Structures are given as structure tokens and as C-alpha cells.
PDB file of C-alpha atoms in Angstrom:
ATOM      1  CA  UNK A   1      -7.852 -17.380 -13.187  1.00  0.00           C
ATOM      2  CA  UNK A   2      -4.143 -16.910 -13.363  1.00  0.00           C
ATOM      3  CA  UNK A   3      -2.701 -20.597 -14.434  1.00  0.00           C
ATOM      4  CA  UNK A   4       1.117 -21.565 -13.530  1.00  0.00           C
ATOM      5  CA  UNK A   5       3.762 -20.773 -15.811  1.00  0.00           C
ATOM      6  CA  UNK A   6       5.548 -23.499 -17.999  1.00  0.00           C
ATOM      7  CA  UNK A   7       8.879 -24.335 -16.984  1.00  0.00           C
ATOM      8  CA  UNK A   8      10.647 -22.749 -19.821  1.00  0.00           C
ATOM      9  CA  UNK A   9       8.825 -19.408 -18.658  1.00  0.00           C
ATOM     10  CA  UNK A  10       9.810 -19.910 -15.490  1.00  0.00           C
ATOM     11  CA  UNK A  11      14.021 -20.284 -16.286  1.00  0.00           C
ATOM     12  CA  UNK A  12      13.363 -17.844 -18.632  1.00  0.00           C
ATOM     13  CA  UNK A  13      11.845 -14.797 -15.788  1.00  0.00           C
ATOM     14  CA  UNK A  14      13.829 -16.422 -12.666  1.00  0.00           C
ATOM     15  CA  UNK A  15      16.064 -19.474 -12.488  1.00  0.00           C
ATOM     16  CA  UNK A  16      18.095 -19.066 -15.646  1.00  0.00           C
ATOM     17  CA  UNK A  17      18.149 -15.120 -16.137  1.00  0.00           C
ATOM     18  CA  UNK A  18      21.319 -13.270 -15.176  1.00  0.00           C
ATOM     19  CA  UNK A  19      22.328  -9.982 -14.708  1.00  0.00           C
ATOM     20  CA  UNK A  20      24.905  -9.012 -17.181  1.00  0.00           C
ATOM     21  CA  UNK A  21      27.987  -7.188 -17.301  1.00  0.00           C
ATOM     22  CA  UNK A  22      28.377  -6.666 -21.354  1.00  0.00           C
ATOM     23  CA  UNK A  23      25.761  -7.402 -24.429  1.00  0.00           C
ATOM     24  CA  UNK A  24      25.746  -9.099 -27.838  1.00  0.00           C
ATOM     25  CA  UNK A  25      26.223  -6.430 -30.726  1.00  0.00           C
ATOM     26  CA  UNK A  26      22.289  -6.450 -31.251  1.00  0.00           C
ATOM     27  CA  UNK A  27      20.395  -3.462 -31.093  1.00  0.00           C
ATOM     28  CA  UNK A  28      17.473  -2.686 -29.209  1.00  0.00           C
ATOM     29  CA  UNK A  29      14.277  -0.940 -31.281  1.00  0.00           C
ATOM     30  CA  UNK A  30      12.140   1.693 -29.766  1.00  0.00           C
ATOM     31  CA  UNK A  31       9.460  -0.740 -30.099  1.00  0.00           C
ATOM     32  CA  UNK A  32      10.956  -3.261 -27.991  1.00  0.00           C
ATOM     33  CA  UNK A  33      11.492  -0.193 -25.067  1.00  0.00           C
ATOM     34  CA  UNK A  34       7.463   0.723 -25.954  1.00  0.00           C
ATOM     35  CA  UNK A  35       6.932  -2.948 -25.062  1.00  0.00           C
ATOM     36  CA  UNK A  36       8.861  -2.965 -21.745  1.00  0.00           C
ATOM     37  CA  UNK A  37       7.029  -0.091 -20.256  1.00  0.00           C
ATOM     38  CA  UNK A  38       3.846  -1.538 -21.932  1.00  0.00           C
ATOM     39  CA  UNK A  39       4.251  -4.504 -19.387  1.00  0.00           C
ATOM     40  CA  UNK A  40       5.603  -3.147 -16.462  1.00  0.00           C
ATOM     41  CA  UNK A  41       3.241  -0.324 -15.975  1.00  0.00           C
ATOM     42  CA  UNK A  42       0.723  -3.251 -14.655  1.00  0.00           C
ATOM     43  CA  UNK A  43       2.344  -4.040 -11.826  1.00  0.00           C
ATOM     44  CA  UNK A  44       1.229  -2.926  -8.810  1.00  0.00           C
ATOM     45  CA  UNK A  45       2.048   0.416  -6.658  1.00  0.00           C
ATOM     46  CA  UNK A  46       0.667   2.121  -3.840  1.00  0.00           C
ATOM     47  CA  UNK A  47      -2.596   3.731  -5.182  1.00  0.00           C
ATOM     48  CA  UNK A  48      -1.328   3.291  -8.538  1.00  0.00           C
ATOM     49  CA  UNK A  49       0.717   6.294  -8.164  1.00  0.00           C
ATOM     50  CA  UNK A  50       3.380   4.782 -10.674  1.00  0.00           C
ATOM     51  CA  UNK A  51       6.216   7.304  -9.031  1.00  0.00           C
ATOM     52  CA  UNK A  52       8.932   5.927 -11.584  1.00  0.00           C
ATOM     53  CA  UNK A  53      10.373   8.412 -14.322  1.00  0.00           C
ATOM     54  CA  UNK A  54      12.514   6.603 -16.870  1.00  0.00           C
ATOM     55  CA  UNK A  55      15.396   7.791 -18.910  1.00  0.00           C
ATOM     56  CA  UNK A  56      16.554   5.441 -21.510  1.00  0.00           C
ATOM     57  CA  UNK A  57      19.965   6.422 -22.456  1.00  0.00           C
ATOM     58  CA  UNK A  58      20.762   4.864 -26.165  1.00  0.00           C
ATOM     59  CA  UNK A  59      22.877   7.428 -27.982  1.00  0.00           C
ATOM     60  CA  UNK A  60      26.391   7.267 -27.177  1.00  0.00           C
ATOM     61  CA  UNK A  61      26.362  10.636 -26.072  1.00  0.00           C
ATOM     62  CA  UNK A  62      23.738   9.868 -23.403  1.00  0.00           C
ATOM     63  CA  UNK A  63      25.862   6.423 -21.919  1.00  0.00           C
ATOM     64  CA  UNK A  64      28.821   8.957 -22.082  1.00  0.00           C
ATOM     65  CA  UNK A  65      27.008  11.118 -19.486  1.00  0.00           C
ATOM     66  CA  UNK A  66      25.700   8.698 -17.521  1.00  0.00           C
ATOM     67  CA  UNK A  67      28.810   6.283 -17.744  1.00  0.00           C
ATOM     68  CA  UNK A  68      31.222   9.420 -16.100  1.00  0.00           C
ATOM     69  CA  UNK A  69      28.651   9.315 -12.835  1.00  0.00           C
ATOM     70  CA  UNK A  70      29.128   6.308 -12.124  1.00  0.00           C
ATOM     71  CA  UNK A  71      31.994   3.728 -10.386  1.00  0.00           C
ATOM     72  CA  UNK A  72      34.586   3.020 -13.314  1.00  0.00           C
ATOM     73  CA  UNK A  73      33.409  -0.921 -13.745  1.00  0.00           C
ATOM     74  CA  UNK A  74      29.933   0.589 -13.909  1.00  0.00           C
ATOM     75  CA  UNK A  75      30.762   3.117 -16.314  1.00  0.00           C
ATOM     76  CA  UNK A  76      32.358   0.244 -18.877  1.00  0.00           C
ATOM     77  CA  UNK A  77      29.432  -1.767 -18.505  1.00  0.00           C
ATOM     78  CA  UNK A  78      27.169   1.289 -19.426  1.00  0.00           C
ATOM     79  CA  UNK A  79      29.006   1.961 -21.925  1.00  0.00           C
ATOM     80  CA  UNK A  80      29.023  -1.621 -23.271  1.00  0.00           C
ATOM     81  CA  UNK A  81      25.179  -1.797 -23.308  1.00  0.00           C
ATOM     82  CA  UNK A  82      23.124  -0.896 -26.095  1.00  0.00           C
ATOM     83  CA  UNK A  83      20.800   0.743 -23.622  1.00  0.00           C
ATOM     84  CA  UNK A  84      20.947   2.225 -20.558  1.00  0.00           C
ATOM     85  CA  UNK A  85      18.140   2.979 -18.223  1.00  0.00           C
ATOM     86  CA  UNK A  86      17.951   5.493 -15.335  1.00  0.00           C
ATOM     87  CA  UNK A  87      15.276   4.417 -12.650  1.00  0.00           C
ATOM     88  CA  UNK A  88      13.894   7.454 -11.449  1.00  0.00           C
ATOM     89  CA  UNK A  89      10.963   8.513  -8.971  1.00  0.00           C
ATOM     90  CA  UNK A  90       9.174  11.443  -9.157  1.00  0.00           C
ATOM     91  CA  UNK A  91       8.581  13.705  -5.595  1.00  0.00           C
ATOM     92  CA  UNK A  92       5.553  15.033  -6.668  1.00  0.00           C
ATOM     93  CA  UNK A  93       3.655  11.538  -8.173  1.00  0.00           C
ATOM     94  CA  UNK A  94       0.630  12.485  -6.108  1.00  0.00           C
ATOM     95  CA  UNK A  95       0.126  15.350  -8.618  1.00  0.00           C
ATOM     96  CA  UNK A  96      -1.235  12.655 -11.029  1.00  0.00           C
ATOM     97  CA  UNK A  97      -3.323  10.925  -8.531  1.00  0.00           C
ATOM     98  CA  UNK A  98      -6.743  12.285  -9.320  1.00  0.00           C
ATOM     99  CA  UNK A  99      -6.092  10.455 -12.465  1.00  0.00           C
ATOM    100  CA  UNK A 100      -4.329   7.493 -11.777  1.00  0.00           C
ATOM    101  CA  UNK A 101      -6.480   6.705  -8.645  1.00  0.00           C
ATOM    102  CA  UNK A 102     -10.196   8.305  -9.242  1.00  0.00           C
ATOM    103  CA  UNK A 103     -11.265   6.248  -5.973  1.00  0.00           C
ATOM    104  CA  UNK A 104     -10.653   8.556  -3.470  1.00  0.00           C
ATOM    105  CA  UNK A 105      -8.433  12.119  -2.840  1.00  0.00           C
ATOM    106  CA  UNK A 106      -5.587  10.053  -2.833  1.00  0.00           C
ATOM    107  CA  UNK A 107      -3.227  13.360  -3.519  1.00  0.00           C
ATOM    108  CA  UNK A 108      -4.434  14.746   0.183  1.00  0.00           C
ATOM    109  CA  UNK A 109      -2.873  11.790   1.888  1.00  0.00           C
ATOM    110  CA  UNK A 110       0.505  12.865   0.307  1.00  0.00           C
ATOM    111  CA  UNK A 111       0.363  16.544   0.236  1.00  0.00           C
ATOM    112  CA  UNK A 112       2.782  18.310   2.933  1.00  0.00           C
ATOM    113  CA  UNK A 113       3.725  14.910   4.255  1.00  0.00           C
ATOM    114  CA  UNK A 114       7.516  14.780   3.156  1.00  0.00           C
ATOM    115  CA  UNK A 115       8.327  11.777   4.742  1.00  0.00           C
ATOM    116  CA  UNK A 116       5.249   9.727   3.849  1.00  0.00           C
ATOM    117  CA  UNK A 117       6.056  11.075  -0.040  1.00  0.00           C
ATOM    118  CA  UNK A 118       9.785   9.901  -0.184  1.00  0.00           C
ATOM    119  CA  UNK A 119       9.085   6.121   1.646  1.00  0.00           C
ATOM    120  CA  UNK A 120       6.293   6.006  -1.198  1.00  0.00           C
ATOM    121  CA  UNK A 121       8.202   7.032  -4.089  1.00  0.00           C
ATOM    122  CA  UNK A 122      11.287   4.821  -3.258  1.00  0.00           C
ATOM    123  CA  UNK A 123       9.336   1.761  -2.497  1.00  0.00           C
ATOM    124  CA  UNK A 124       7.318   2.058  -5.383  1.00  0.00           C
ATOM    125  CA  UNK A 125       9.744   3.331  -7.853  1.00  0.00           C
ATOM    126  CA  UNK A 126      11.962   0.240  -6.666  1.00  0.00           C
ATOM    127  CA  UNK A 127       8.735  -2.295  -7.344  1.00  0.00           C
ATOM    128  CA  UNK A 128       8.449  -0.885 -10.816  1.00  0.00           C
ATOM    129  CA  UNK A 129      12.161  -1.181 -11.333  1.00  0.00           C
ATOM    130  CA  UNK A 130      11.786  -4.638 -10.606  1.00  0.00           C
ATOM    131  CA  UNK A 131       8.683  -5.349 -13.013  1.00  0.00           C
ATOM    132  CA  UNK A 132      11.257  -3.414 -15.284  1.00  0.00           C
ATOM    133  CA  UNK A 133      13.554  -6.258 -14.985  1.00  0.00           C
ATOM    134  CA  UNK A 134      10.739  -8.833 -15.136  1.00  0.00           C
ATOM    135  CA  UNK A 135       9.475  -7.557 -18.882  1.00  0.00           C
ATOM    136  CA  UNK A 136      12.370  -6.898 -20.481  1.00  0.00           C
ATOM    137  CA  UNK A 137      13.304 -10.630 -19.478  1.00  0.00           C
ATOM    138  CA  UNK A 138       9.474 -11.835 -20.716  1.00  0.00           C
ATOM    139  CA  UNK A 139      10.665  -9.918 -24.115  1.00  0.00           C
ATOM    140  CA  UNK A 140      13.901 -11.806 -24.457  1.00  0.00           C
ATOM    141  CA  UNK A 141      16.208  -9.146 -23.168  1.00  0.00           C
ATOM    142  CA  UNK A 142      18.640  -8.896 -20.810  1.00  0.00           C
ATOM    143  CA  UNK A 143      19.427  -6.544 -17.938  1.00  0.00           C
ATOM    144  CA  UNK A 144      22.269  -5.621 -15.341  1.00  0.00           C
ATOM    145  CA  UNK A 145      20.781  -3.665 -12.647  1.00  0.00           C
ATOM    146  CA  UNK A 146      23.486  -1.592 -10.336  1.00  0.00           C
ATOM    147  CA  UNK A 147      23.775   0.923  -7.852  1.00  0.00           C
ATOM    148  CA  UNK A 148      27.676   2.407  -7.239  1.00  0.00           C
ATOM    149  CA  UNK A 149      26.949   5.907  -8.985  1.00  0.00           C
ATOM    150  CA  UNK A 150      26.572   9.075  -8.014  1.00  0.00           C
ATOM    151  CA  UNK A 151      22.791  10.133  -7.077  1.00  0.00           C
ATOM    152  CA  UNK A 152      23.193  13.558  -7.025  1.00  0.00           C
ATOM    153  CA  UNK A 153      25.064  13.679 -10.598  1.00  0.00           C
ATOM    154  CA  UNK A 154      22.976  11.679 -12.410  1.00  0.00           C
ATOM    155  CA  UNK A 155      20.155  13.949 -10.534  1.00  0.00           C
ATOM    156  CA  UNK A 156      21.821  17.293 -11.671  1.00  0.00           C
ATOM    157  CA  UNK A 157      23.038  15.861 -15.401  1.00  0.00           C
ATOM    158  CA  UNK A 158      19.095  14.206 -15.871  1.00  0.00           C
ATOM    159  CA  UNK A 159      16.273  15.519 -13.963  1.00  0.00           C
ATOM    160  CA  UNK A 160      17.915  19.072 -13.182  1.00  0.00           C
ATOM    161  CA  UNK A 161      14.658  21.462 -12.783  1.00  0.00           C
ATOM    162  CA  UNK A 162      12.441  18.426 -11.506  1.00  0.00           C
ATOM    163  CA  UNK A 163      10.976  16.838  -8.705  1.00  0.00           C
ATOM    164  CA  UNK A 164      12.507  13.298  -9.876  1.00  0.00           C
ATOM    165  CA  UNK A 165      15.684  11.656  -8.203  1.00  0.00           C
ATOM    166  CA  UNK A 166      17.424   8.988  -9.339  1.00  0.00           C
ATOM    167  CA  UNK A 167      16.862   5.421  -7.933  1.00  0.00           C
ATOM    168  CA  UNK A 168      19.137   2.759  -9.789  1.00  0.00           C
ATOM    169  CA  UNK A 169      20.320   2.581 -13.073  1.00  0.00           C
ATOM    170  CA  UNK A 170      19.767  -0.591 -15.320  1.00  0.00           C
ATOM    171  CA  UNK A 171      21.548  -1.747 -18.596  1.00  0.00           C
ATOM    172  CA  UNK A 172      19.289  -3.381 -21.633  1.00  0.00           C
ATOM    173  CA  UNK A 173      20.347  -5.791 -24.384  1.00  0.00           C
ATOM    174  CA  UNK A 174      21.277  -9.340 -25.255  1.00  0.00           C
ATOM    175  CA  UNK A 175      23.607 -10.353 -22.689  1.00  0.00           C
ATOM    176  CA  UNK A 176      26.864 -11.562 -23.616  1.00  0.00           C
ATOM    177  CA  UNK A 177      27.147 -14.983 -21.561  1.00  0.00           C
ATOM    178  CA  UNK A 178      30.815 -14.538 -21.594  1.00  0.00           C
ATOM    179  CA  UNK A 179      30.568 -11.489 -19.459  1.00  0.00           C
ATOM    180  CA  UNK A 180      28.926 -13.310 -16.431  1.00  0.00           C
ATOM    181  CA  UNK A 181      30.274 -15.506 -13.356  1.00  0.00           C
ATOM    182  CA  UNK A 182      29.615 -18.301 -11.872  1.00  0.00           C
ATOM    183  CA  UNK A 183      25.362 -17.762  -9.975  1.00  0.00           C
ATOM    184  CA  UNK A 184      26.062 -16.856  -6.683  1.00  0.00           C
ATOM    185  CA  UNK A 185      24.139 -19.010  -4.030  1.00  0.00           C
ATOM    186  CA  UNK A 186      20.797 -18.860  -3.691  1.00  0.00           C
ATOM    187  CA  UNK A 187      19.870 -20.752  -0.279  1.00  0.00           C
ATOM    188  CA  UNK A 188      16.322 -22.507   0.457  1.00  0.00           C
ATOM    189  CA  UNK A 189      12.839 -21.446   2.078  1.00  0.00           C
ATOM    190  CA  UNK A 190      13.944 -22.376   5.384  1.00  0.00           C
ATOM    191  CA  UNK A 191      17.605 -20.192   5.712  1.00  0.00           C
ATOM    192  CA  UNK A 192      15.161 -16.296   5.131  1.00  0.00           C
ATOM    193  CA  UNK A 193      11.232 -17.160   5.462  1.00  0.00           C
ATOM    194  CA  UNK A 194       9.641 -17.574   8.679  1.00  0.00           C
ATOM    195  CA  UNK A 195       5.918 -18.795   8.808  1.00  0.00           C
ATOM    196  CA  UNK A 196       3.664 -17.911  11.711  1.00  0.00           C
TER     197      UNK A 196
END
């Protein structure tokens, strides 16, 4: 049975964690990238579909290519980060379901149902993107998730010839505290919640 995490862990994952606009000059290793995946893959997805496909832009050339397809301010953030990650979604994720979800013929739920494929891929790759953020934080790294880019251009540049489409981008590294501003409001329970 799971036990509550201590205050320090909750602070690291949630209360003191921030989305960073810039990063310290410290490397992010292949081992750290592997470790993020090895945690985030355990987050739940519908029928264990795991539709997210990640492209880790670690080279200057890859970051520049990605930065050129975003709003200027986001491009600067991508260039400053040690790694920038494209969280994509595979619209043929269901082809792997016989392996990933052997308990039922889950592939048949999706074949020919484009609306269900699209909704499932988007929802679950978004979940996996959130797991990516939390895994990075758990491992002592920081992120800067963003929209503000041309999905079509990113798809053409990084996913050409595949059924993968971009969902969102996140920078990754050791956040520079000088690049964040005061935390925006986070209202209490009663503001956005209803118990029925």
C-alpha cells in the first residue's frame, strides 16, 4: 500500500517546482533521459496504449531546427535549454496493443475509428507529457512546457513519413532561478471544485 510522501518530496514535485524560462550551464546526460522514460512509462494510459513518442533535441542543430518553428520567445528558451523534448502522439498506437494490452482485442476498438484514435492519442500523450514533467522533477531536473509553435511545421520537420503528430514541447535541464517570475495564483479547493 502506498504511503504519503514527505513534505520535501511534495515541495520538489509540486509546491516549489516551477516552469523555467532559462537554465544553468549543466549537462543533461543520456542516463538521465533514460531514467525519465523509465519512470514516466509507468503512468497509466488507456489500455496501456502509451501513444507518446518523444524526440529529445540535445544537439545544437536539433535545438536550432526546433527553435526556428516556434514563437521567438519560445525559440530563445529552446536554445538556452540543454535539451528540448517534443512530446508527440502516434496515431497508429493501436498497432502495438496486442503486445501492450494482451488481455483483450483492444486493437479492434480503434481500427477505422479516427475520432476515437485522435481523442485517445491526444488525451493519453498529454498524460504522458505530464508524467514526463513529474519524472524530471523527481530526478532533480526542471522543465518548461510550452505551446506557441507550429504543429504542422514541427510534424514536417521531425515526424515526416510517420503517423506521429506533435502535442507540445518542453525544455529540460537545471532551471536558472533568475529566469522565473513570482508564481501565478493557485486558487483553493472551493474555487474550481464541486463535490456531489
